[in-house]
């Protein structure tokens, strides 16, 4: 098959973490997408209950906004979830975050994974079809079972607790992006 390419988001100035409500000592986790059940943001909110030093920013909007806000309140994590709405500064958000999470139940490709790789951010993803095809578990990211909030929390904690491993995953993701998913190599495959 012929892959998509994603824009190269490396080198952007980071968004102001304080303006996003992220304390300096917190692990800043970013996720992006339409607020829809397929995206699994509820699973990430459930995982957050096991991660007291983590702040999650959700960049996106959609029909699940009220339900996700209520779930965050119910689980007692609403003070650590930032619903950012639709954003056009993905590169700046990625540059500011410590870790990118794709908790999707259904994700045909995973452009957000490619964007995170392009920005050299470590990735944790649910093993839905797209991310499972893209990510080499333990090399270019971490994969966890779909719908498993505890496994997602454990993977986030593992990278929080081992920053060198997180950096290695981010570097390998960036290399994979440049080799396989940037514009030039994809267009070469299209034309080949």
Short mmCIF file of C-alpha atoms in Angstrom, two decimals:
data_model
loop_
_atom_site.label_atom_id
_atom_site.label_comp_id
_atom_site.label_asym_id
_atom_site.label_seq_id
_atom_site.Cartn_x
_atom_site.Cartn_y
_atom_site.Cartn_z
CA UNK A 1 0.00 0.00 0.00
CA UNK A 2 1.01 3.63 -0.37
CA UNK A 3 1.26 5.53 2.91
CA UNK A 4 0.21 9.08 3.72
CA UNK A 5 2.82 11.62 4.57
CA UNK A 6 2.58 14.01 7.47
CA UNK A 7 3.99 17.50 7.83
CA UNK A 8 7.32 17.83 9.58
CA UNK A 9 6.49 19.61 12.83
CA UNK A 10 10.03 19.66 14.24
CA UNK A 11 11.60 22.89 15.39
CA UNK A 12 8.49 24.79 16.51
CA UNK A 13 8.69 27.07 19.51
CA UNK A 14 6.91 25.30 22.38
CA UNK A 15 3.54 26.52 23.60
CA UNK A 16 3.63 28.14 27.03
CA UNK A 17 3.01 25.32 29.48
CA UNK A 18 1.99 27.71 32.24
CA UNK A 19 -0.60 29.31 29.96
CA UNK A 20 -1.97 25.80 29.32
CA UNK A 21 -2.24 25.25 33.06
CA UNK A 22 0.57 22.69 33.26
CA UNK A 23 2.67 22.93 36.43
CA UNK A 24 6.42 22.92 35.89
CA UNK A 25 6.85 19.66 37.85
CA UNK A 26 4.09 17.71 36.08
CA UNK A 27 4.50 15.26 33.23
CA UNK A 28 2.65 16.90 30.33
CA UNK A 29 0.78 14.39 28.17
CA UNK A 30 -0.81 15.57 24.93
CA UNK A 31 -3.52 13.88 22.91
CA UNK A 32 -5.27 15.22 19.82
CA UNK A 33 -8.39 14.42 17.83
CA UNK A 34 -12.13 14.71 17.48
CA UNK A 35 -13.95 14.11 20.76
CA UNK A 36 -15.65 10.93 19.58
CA UNK A 37 -15.96 7.48 21.24
CA UNK A 38 -13.58 5.95 18.65
CA UNK A 39 -10.74 8.11 19.96
CA UNK A 40 -10.73 6.53 23.43
CA UNK A 41 -10.17 9.74 25.37
CA UNK A 42 -12.32 8.26 28.16
CA UNK A 43 -9.72 5.49 28.54
CA UNK A 44 -6.98 8.11 28.93
CA UNK A 45 -9.04 9.92 31.57
CA UNK A 46 -9.49 6.61 33.42
CA UNK A 47 -5.73 6.03 33.18
CA UNK A 48 -5.08 9.48 34.63
CA UNK A 49 -6.67 8.35 37.90
CA UNK A 50 -3.56 6.16 38.39
CA UNK A 51 -1.10 8.96 37.54
CA UNK A 52 -1.22 11.71 40.18
CA UNK A 53 1.67 13.76 38.75
CA UNK A 54 0.41 13.85 35.15
CA UNK A 55 -1.52 16.58 33.34
CA UNK A 56 -3.33 15.72 30.11
CA UNK A 57 -4.18 18.25 27.42
CA UNK A 58 -6.83 17.22 24.89
CA UNK A 59 -6.63 19.23 21.67
CA UNK A 60 -9.87 18.74 19.79
CA UNK A 61 -13.60 19.25 19.92
CA UNK A 62 -16.66 17.11 19.34
CA UNK A 63 -19.84 15.55 20.60
CA UNK A 64 -18.21 13.87 23.61
CA UNK A 65 -16.98 17.07 25.24
CA UNK A 66 -19.65 17.12 27.97
CA UNK A 67 -19.37 13.39 28.67
CA UNK A 68 -15.57 13.55 28.93
CA UNK A 69 -15.74 16.60 31.20
CA UNK A 70 -18.23 14.76 33.43
CA UNK A 71 -16.03 11.64 33.49
CA UNK A 72 -13.00 13.69 34.52
CA UNK A 73 -15.03 15.19 37.37
CA UNK A 74 -16.40 11.78 38.39
CA UNK A 75 -12.90 10.25 38.47
CA UNK A 76 -11.52 13.24 40.42
CA UNK A 77 -9.01 14.23 37.74
CA UNK A 78 -10.76 17.29 36.31
CA UNK A 79 -8.06 19.52 37.83
CA UNK A 80 -5.48 17.72 35.64
CA UNK A 81 -7.31 17.56 32.31
CA UNK A 82 -7.18 20.53 29.94
CA UNK A 83 -9.76 20.56 27.15
CA UNK A 84 -8.13 22.91 24.64
CA UNK A 85 -10.75 22.80 21.88
CA UNK A 86 -9.73 22.88 18.21
CA UNK A 87 -6.20 24.14 17.77
CA UNK A 88 -4.08 25.14 14.81
CA UNK A 89 -0.81 25.09 16.74
CA UNK A 90 -0.19 21.34 16.90
CA UNK A 91 3.54 21.83 16.35
CA UNK A 92 3.78 24.16 19.35
CA UNK A 93 1.72 21.83 21.54
CA UNK A 94 3.88 18.87 20.56
CA UNK A 95 7.04 20.86 21.25
CA UNK A 96 5.73 21.63 24.75
CA UNK A 97 4.58 18.15 25.75
CA UNK A 98 6.65 15.40 27.35
CA UNK A 99 4.70 12.52 25.85
CA UNK A 100 2.05 11.96 23.18
CA UNK A 101 -0.74 9.43 23.72
CA UNK A 102 -3.08 7.96 21.10
CA UNK A 103 -5.69 5.95 23.07
CA UNK A 104 -7.94 5.25 20.05
CA UNK A 105 -10.28 2.28 19.91
CA UNK A 106 -10.37 2.68 16.13
CA UNK A 107 -7.61 4.48 14.21
CA UNK A 108 -7.20 3.46 10.57
CA UNK A 109 -3.79 5.12 10.09
CA UNK A 110 -2.71 7.33 12.94
CA UNK A 111 -1.62 10.64 11.42
CA UNK A 112 -1.31 11.95 14.98
CA UNK A 113 1.37 9.32 15.63
CA UNK A 114 3.26 10.51 12.54
CA UNK A 115 2.94 14.13 13.71
CA UNK A 116 4.27 13.23 17.16
CA UNK A 117 7.17 11.33 15.59
CA UNK A 118 7.93 14.29 13.35
CA UNK A 119 8.21 16.46 16.46
CA UNK A 120 10.43 13.86 18.16
CA UNK A 121 8.00 13.07 20.94
CA UNK A 122 7.73 9.64 22.59
CA UNK A 123 4.42 7.92 21.78
CA UNK A 124 2.19 5.57 23.73
CA UNK A 125 -0.75 4.21 21.74
CA UNK A 126 -3.55 1.71 21.99
CA UNK A 127 -2.90 -1.13 19.58
CA UNK A 128 -5.74 -0.27 17.22
CA UNK A 129 -4.99 -1.10 13.56
CA UNK A 130 -3.20 2.08 12.43
CA UNK A 131 -0.87 2.60 15.39
CA UNK A 132 -0.22 -1.15 15.63
CA UNK A 133 0.95 -1.13 12.01
CA UNK A 134 3.09 1.99 12.43
CA UNK A 135 4.73 1.46 15.82
CA UNK A 136 7.43 -1.10 16.51
CA UNK A 137 6.61 -1.76 20.18
CA UNK A 138 9.54 -0.90 22.41
CA UNK A 139 11.49 0.69 19.55
CA UNK A 140 9.46 3.56 18.09
CA UNK A 141 6.78 3.71 20.78
CA UNK A 142 4.81 1.67 23.26
CA UNK A 143 1.62 -0.19 22.40
CA UNK A 144 -1.00 -1.19 24.96
CA UNK A 145 -4.21 -3.19 24.57
CA UNK A 146 -7.23 -1.23 23.37
CA UNK A 147 -9.58 -0.20 26.23
CA UNK A 148 -7.02 -1.05 28.94
CA UNK A 149 -6.72 2.05 31.13
CA UNK A 150 -4.38 0.36 33.60
CA UNK A 151 -1.96 -0.75 30.88
CA UNK A 152 -2.06 2.76 29.42
CA UNK A 153 -1.27 4.25 32.83
CA UNK A 154 1.58 1.77 33.33
CA UNK A 155 3.12 2.63 29.93
CA UNK A 156 2.93 6.37 30.65
CA UNK A 157 4.48 5.81 34.09
CA UNK A 158 7.24 3.66 32.58
CA UNK A 159 8.31 6.51 30.30
CA UNK A 160 7.93 9.08 33.09
CA UNK A 161 10.20 6.97 35.28
CA UNK A 162 12.75 6.25 32.53
CA UNK A 163 13.41 9.48 30.63
CA UNK A 164 16.32 7.96 28.70
CA UNK A 165 13.98 5.31 27.31
CA UNK A 166 11.45 8.00 26.41
CA UNK A 167 14.17 9.94 24.55
CA UNK A 168 15.28 6.80 22.71
CA UNK A 169 11.71 6.10 21.55
CA UNK A 170 11.32 9.72 20.44
CA UNK A 171 14.58 9.62 18.48
CA UNK A 172 13.66 6.32 16.81
CA UNK A 173 10.22 7.67 15.93
CA UNK A 174 11.79 10.75 14.36
CA UNK A 175 14.17 8.58 12.30
CA UNK A 176 11.25 6.42 11.13
CA UNK A 177 9.23 9.52 10.25
CA UNK A 178 12.04 11.00 8.16
CA UNK A 179 12.79 7.69 6.44
CA UNK A 180 9.23 6.51 5.72
CA UNK A 181 6.56 9.14 6.39
CA UNK A 182 7.95 12.55 5.48
CA UNK A 183 6.88 14.13 2.20
CA UNK A 184 9.97 13.25 0.13
CA UNK A 185 10.08 9.47 0.75
CA UNK A 186 6.31 9.11 0.38
CA UNK A 187 6.21 11.06 -2.86
CA UNK A 188 9.12 8.94 -4.15
CA UNK A 189 7.06 5.80 -3.46
CA UNK A 190 4.01 7.32 -5.14
CA UNK A 191 6.07 8.10 -8.24
CA UNK A 192 8.03 4.83 -8.19
#
